[in-house]
Amino acid sequence: MSTLEVGKKLVALCREGKNAEAMQTLYDPNIVSVEAMSMPGGSPESTGVAACLEKGKMWREGHEIHSAHVEGPFPNDDRFAVFFTYDVTPKATGKRMTMNEVAVYTVKGGKIVREEFYYEM
Amino acid sequence: MSTLEVGKKLVALCREGKNAEAMQTLYDPNIVSVEAMSMPGGSPESTGVAACLEKGKMWREGHEIHSAHVEGPFPNDDRFAVFFTYDVTPKATGKRMTMNEVAVYTVKGGKIVREEFYYEM
């Protein structure tokens, strides 16, 4: 699959809320995932599909998701970007808010080998 | 200036349509600019503020810009992403359209040293 084809599949799955399926089918086993923030003493980087699935699960458990809007994919060479807009209520605060983030994915051999998230806390 | 401060200045200037001023004040003289597409035989990469200004000028001359919407900056370490939405009519086609692109900027020593554009043609 080309980079653009991988991007289109990922966006289609995320639009259906099937983010975990996107990871299971499109991610390389050694995917490197880079967050913008990390817990004190933690690393923003993690490796492997299991770690990505766990991060997604924790995020969903921590937020009531009212809606998700996904724009893209926007390609450049072996990468593509996606723009996510979430209407959520974090369970920790109970305050409904809009969260935006840009994700940039790198594709090698038809699989996503790196994802980087850009957002402000 | 921190990466986030540079990002906020760039976004503020782009929202006022002062893209050239953003380049002149925030870009490193050796800025590397990477497009998603290039002309046949051309390179997607160019170097220097003058080349960036020229690209911007050509783009503005080739499009009637009805409105521009700028979201961000979204930081991650020494980079930040911006999401642009343009409502334009390309002079070559006369057909009004919406163009989206993600830009990722890398900051070193308070200056933008690299910009990468993600978009689909």
Short mmCIF file of N, CA and C in Angstrom, two decimals, chain A residues 4 8 34-36 71 73-77 79-83 85 100-102 104 114 116-120, chain B residues 4 8 34-36 71 73-77 79-83 85 100-102 104 114 116-120:
data_model
loop_
_atom_site.label_atom_id
_atom_site.label_comp_id
_atom_site.label_asym_id
_atom_site.label_seq_id
_atom_site.Cartn_x
_atom_site.Cartn_y
_atom_site.Cartn_z
N LEU A 4 -0.29 7.18 0.88
CA LEU A 4 -1.62 7.80 0.82
C LEU A 4 -2.73 6.78 1.09
N LYS A 8 -5.47 6.92 4.00
CA LYS A 8 -6.92 6.90 3.78
C LYS A 8 -7.59 5.82 4.62
N VAL A 34 5.22 9.01 19.66
CA VAL A 34 5.82 10.15 20.36
C VAL A 34 4.73 11.15 20.76
N GLU A 35 4.53 11.29 22.05
CA GLU A 35 3.56 12.26 22.57
C GLU A 35 4.21 13.64 22.70
N ALA A 36 3.36 14.66 22.81
CA ALA A 36 3.86 16.01 23.07
C ALA A 36 4.19 16.19 24.56
N GLU A 71 -9.74 15.09 9.85
CA GLU A 71 -9.47 15.65 8.52
C GLU A 71 -8.14 15.12 8.00
N PRO A 73 -6.23 12.20 4.92
CA PRO A 73 -4.80 12.40 5.20
C PRO A 73 -4.19 13.45 4.27
N PHE A 74 -3.17 14.13 4.79
CA PHE A 74 -2.40 15.12 4.03
C PHE A 74 -0.99 14.58 3.85
N PRO A 75 -0.65 14.13 2.64
CA PRO A 75 0.64 13.44 2.46
C PRO A 75 1.82 14.37 2.18
N ASN A 76 2.99 13.89 2.51
CA ASN A 76 4.27 14.48 2.09
C ASN A 76 5.27 13.34 2.08
N ASP A 77 5.64 12.88 0.89
CA ASP A 77 6.64 11.82 0.72
C ASP A 77 6.21 10.56 1.48
N ARG A 79 5.34 10.31 4.55
CA ARG A 79 4.56 10.63 5.75
C ARG A 79 3.20 11.19 5.37
N PHE A 80 2.30 11.17 6.31
CA PHE A 80 1.04 11.88 6.12
C PHE A 80 0.60 12.46 7.47
N ALA A 81 -0.12 13.59 7.40
CA ALA A 81 -0.63 14.25 8.59
C ALA A 81 -2.14 14.11 8.65
N VAL A 82 -2.67 14.13 9.87
CA VAL A 82 -4.12 14.07 10.10
C VAL A 82 -4.44 15.12 11.17
N PHE A 83 -5.58 15.79 11.02
CA PHE A 83 -6.00 16.79 12.00
C PHE A 83 -7.24 16.28 12.71
N THR A 85 -10.15 16.73 15.75
CA THR A 85 -10.87 17.64 16.66
C THR A 85 -11.82 16.80 17.51
N ASN A 100 -7.84 19.80 20.00
CA ASN A 100 -7.32 19.65 18.65
C ASN A 100 -5.95 19.02 18.72
N GLU A 101 -5.65 18.15 17.75
CA GLU A 101 -4.27 17.70 17.65
C GLU A 101 -3.94 17.34 16.21
N VAL A 102 -2.68 17.55 15.88
CA VAL A 102 -2.14 17.10 14.60
C VAL A 102 -1.35 15.83 14.87
N VAL A 104 1.32 13.15 12.86
CA VAL A 104 2.12 12.90 11.66
C VAL A 104 2.59 11.45 11.71
N ARG A 114 5.99 5.07 12.66
CA ARG A 114 6.16 6.16 13.63
C ARG A 114 4.92 7.04 13.62
N GLU A 116 3.61 10.76 15.54
CA GLU A 116 3.99 11.89 16.41
C GLU A 116 2.75 12.75 16.61
N PHE A 117 2.48 13.10 17.86
CA PHE A 117 1.30 13.90 18.17
C PHE A 117 1.71 15.31 18.58
N TYR A 118 1.02 16.28 18.01
CA TYR A 118 1.26 17.69 18.30
C TYR A 118 0.00 18.28 18.92
N TYR A 119 0.13 18.77 20.14
CA TYR A 119 -1.01 19.38 20.82
C TYR A 119 -0.51 20.23 21.97
N GLU A 120 -1.38 21.10 22.43
CA GLU A 120 -1.05 21.93 23.59
C GLU A 120 -1.94 21.52 24.75
N LEU B 4 7.06 27.29 21.52
CA LEU B 4 5.65 27.68 21.56
C LEU B 4 5.47 29.18 21.29
N LYS B 8 3.29 30.83 18.36
CA LYS B 8 2.20 31.78 18.58
C LYS B 8 2.39 33.04 17.74
N VAL B 34 10.11 22.33 2.73
CA VAL B 34 9.83 21.08 2.04
C VAL B 34 8.36 21.03 1.64
N GLU B 35 8.10 21.04 0.34
CA GLU B 35 6.74 20.92 -0.18
C GLU B 35 6.35 19.46 -0.33
N ALA B 36 5.05 19.20 -0.41
CA ALA B 36 4.56 17.85 -0.68
C ALA B 36 4.69 17.51 -2.16
N GLU B 71 -5.27 27.36 12.51
CA GLU B 71 -5.41 26.76 13.85
C GLU B 71 -4.06 26.29 14.37
N PRO B 73 -0.70 27.31 17.45
CA PRO B 73 0.24 26.22 17.17
C PRO B 73 0.04 25.03 18.11
N PHE B 74 0.38 23.84 17.58
CA PHE B 74 0.32 22.60 18.34
C PHE B 74 1.75 22.09 18.53
N PRO B 75 2.31 22.23 19.74
CA PRO B 75 3.73 21.93 19.92
C PRO B 75 4.03 20.45 20.19
N ASN B 76 5.22 20.05 19.88
CA ASN B 76 5.83 18.77 20.29
C ASN B 76 7.33 18.98 20.30
N ASP B 77 7.91 19.12 21.50
CA ASP B 77 9.36 19.28 21.67
C ASP B 77 9.85 20.52 20.90
N ARG B 79 9.36 21.28 17.82
CA ARG B 79 8.55 21.53 16.62
C ARG B 79 7.15 21.98 17.01
N PHE B 80 6.47 22.58 16.05
CA PHE B 80 5.05 22.85 16.26
C PHE B 80 4.34 22.69 14.92
N ALA B 81 3.06 22.31 14.98
CA ALA B 81 2.25 22.11 13.79
C ALA B 81 1.19 23.20 13.72
N VAL B 82 0.77 23.53 12.51
CA VAL B 82 -0.30 24.50 12.27
C VAL B 82 -1.21 23.91 11.20
N PHE B 83 -2.52 24.12 11.34
CA PHE B 83 -3.49 23.63 10.37
C PHE B 83 -4.11 24.83 9.65
N THR B 85 -6.62 26.36 6.61
CA THR B 85 -7.75 26.12 5.71
C THR B 85 -7.94 27.38 4.85
N ASN B 100 -6.84 22.50 2.37
CA ASN B 100 -6.33 22.29 3.73
C ASN B 100 -4.88 21.88 3.65
N GLU B 101 -4.10 22.36 4.62
CA GLU B 101 -2.75 21.81 4.73
C GLU B 101 -2.28 21.88 6.17
N VAL B 102 -1.44 20.90 6.50
CA VAL B 102 -0.74 20.90 7.78
C VAL B 102 0.68 21.36 7.51
N VAL B 104 4.45 21.69 9.51
CA VAL B 104 5.23 21.36 10.72
C VAL B 104 6.52 22.16 10.67
N ARG B 114 13.24 24.86 9.72
CA ARG B 114 12.66 23.92 8.75
C ARG B 114 11.15 24.04 8.76
N GLU B 116 7.74 22.04 6.84
CA GLU B 116 7.30 20.93 5.97
C GLU B 116 5.80 21.08 5.77
N PHE B 117 5.37 20.99 4.53
CA PHE B 117 3.94 21.13 4.22
C PHE B 117 3.36 19.79 3.80
N TYR B 118 2.19 19.50 4.37
CA TYR B 118 1.47 18.25 4.08
C TYR B 118 0.14 18.62 3.45
N TYR B 119 -0.08 18.16 2.24
CA TYR B 119 -1.35 18.44 1.56
C TYR B 119 -1.50 17.47 0.39
N GLU B 120 -2.75 17.35 -0.06
CA GLU B 120 -3.03 16.51 -1.22
C GLU B 120 -3.44 17.41 -2.38
#
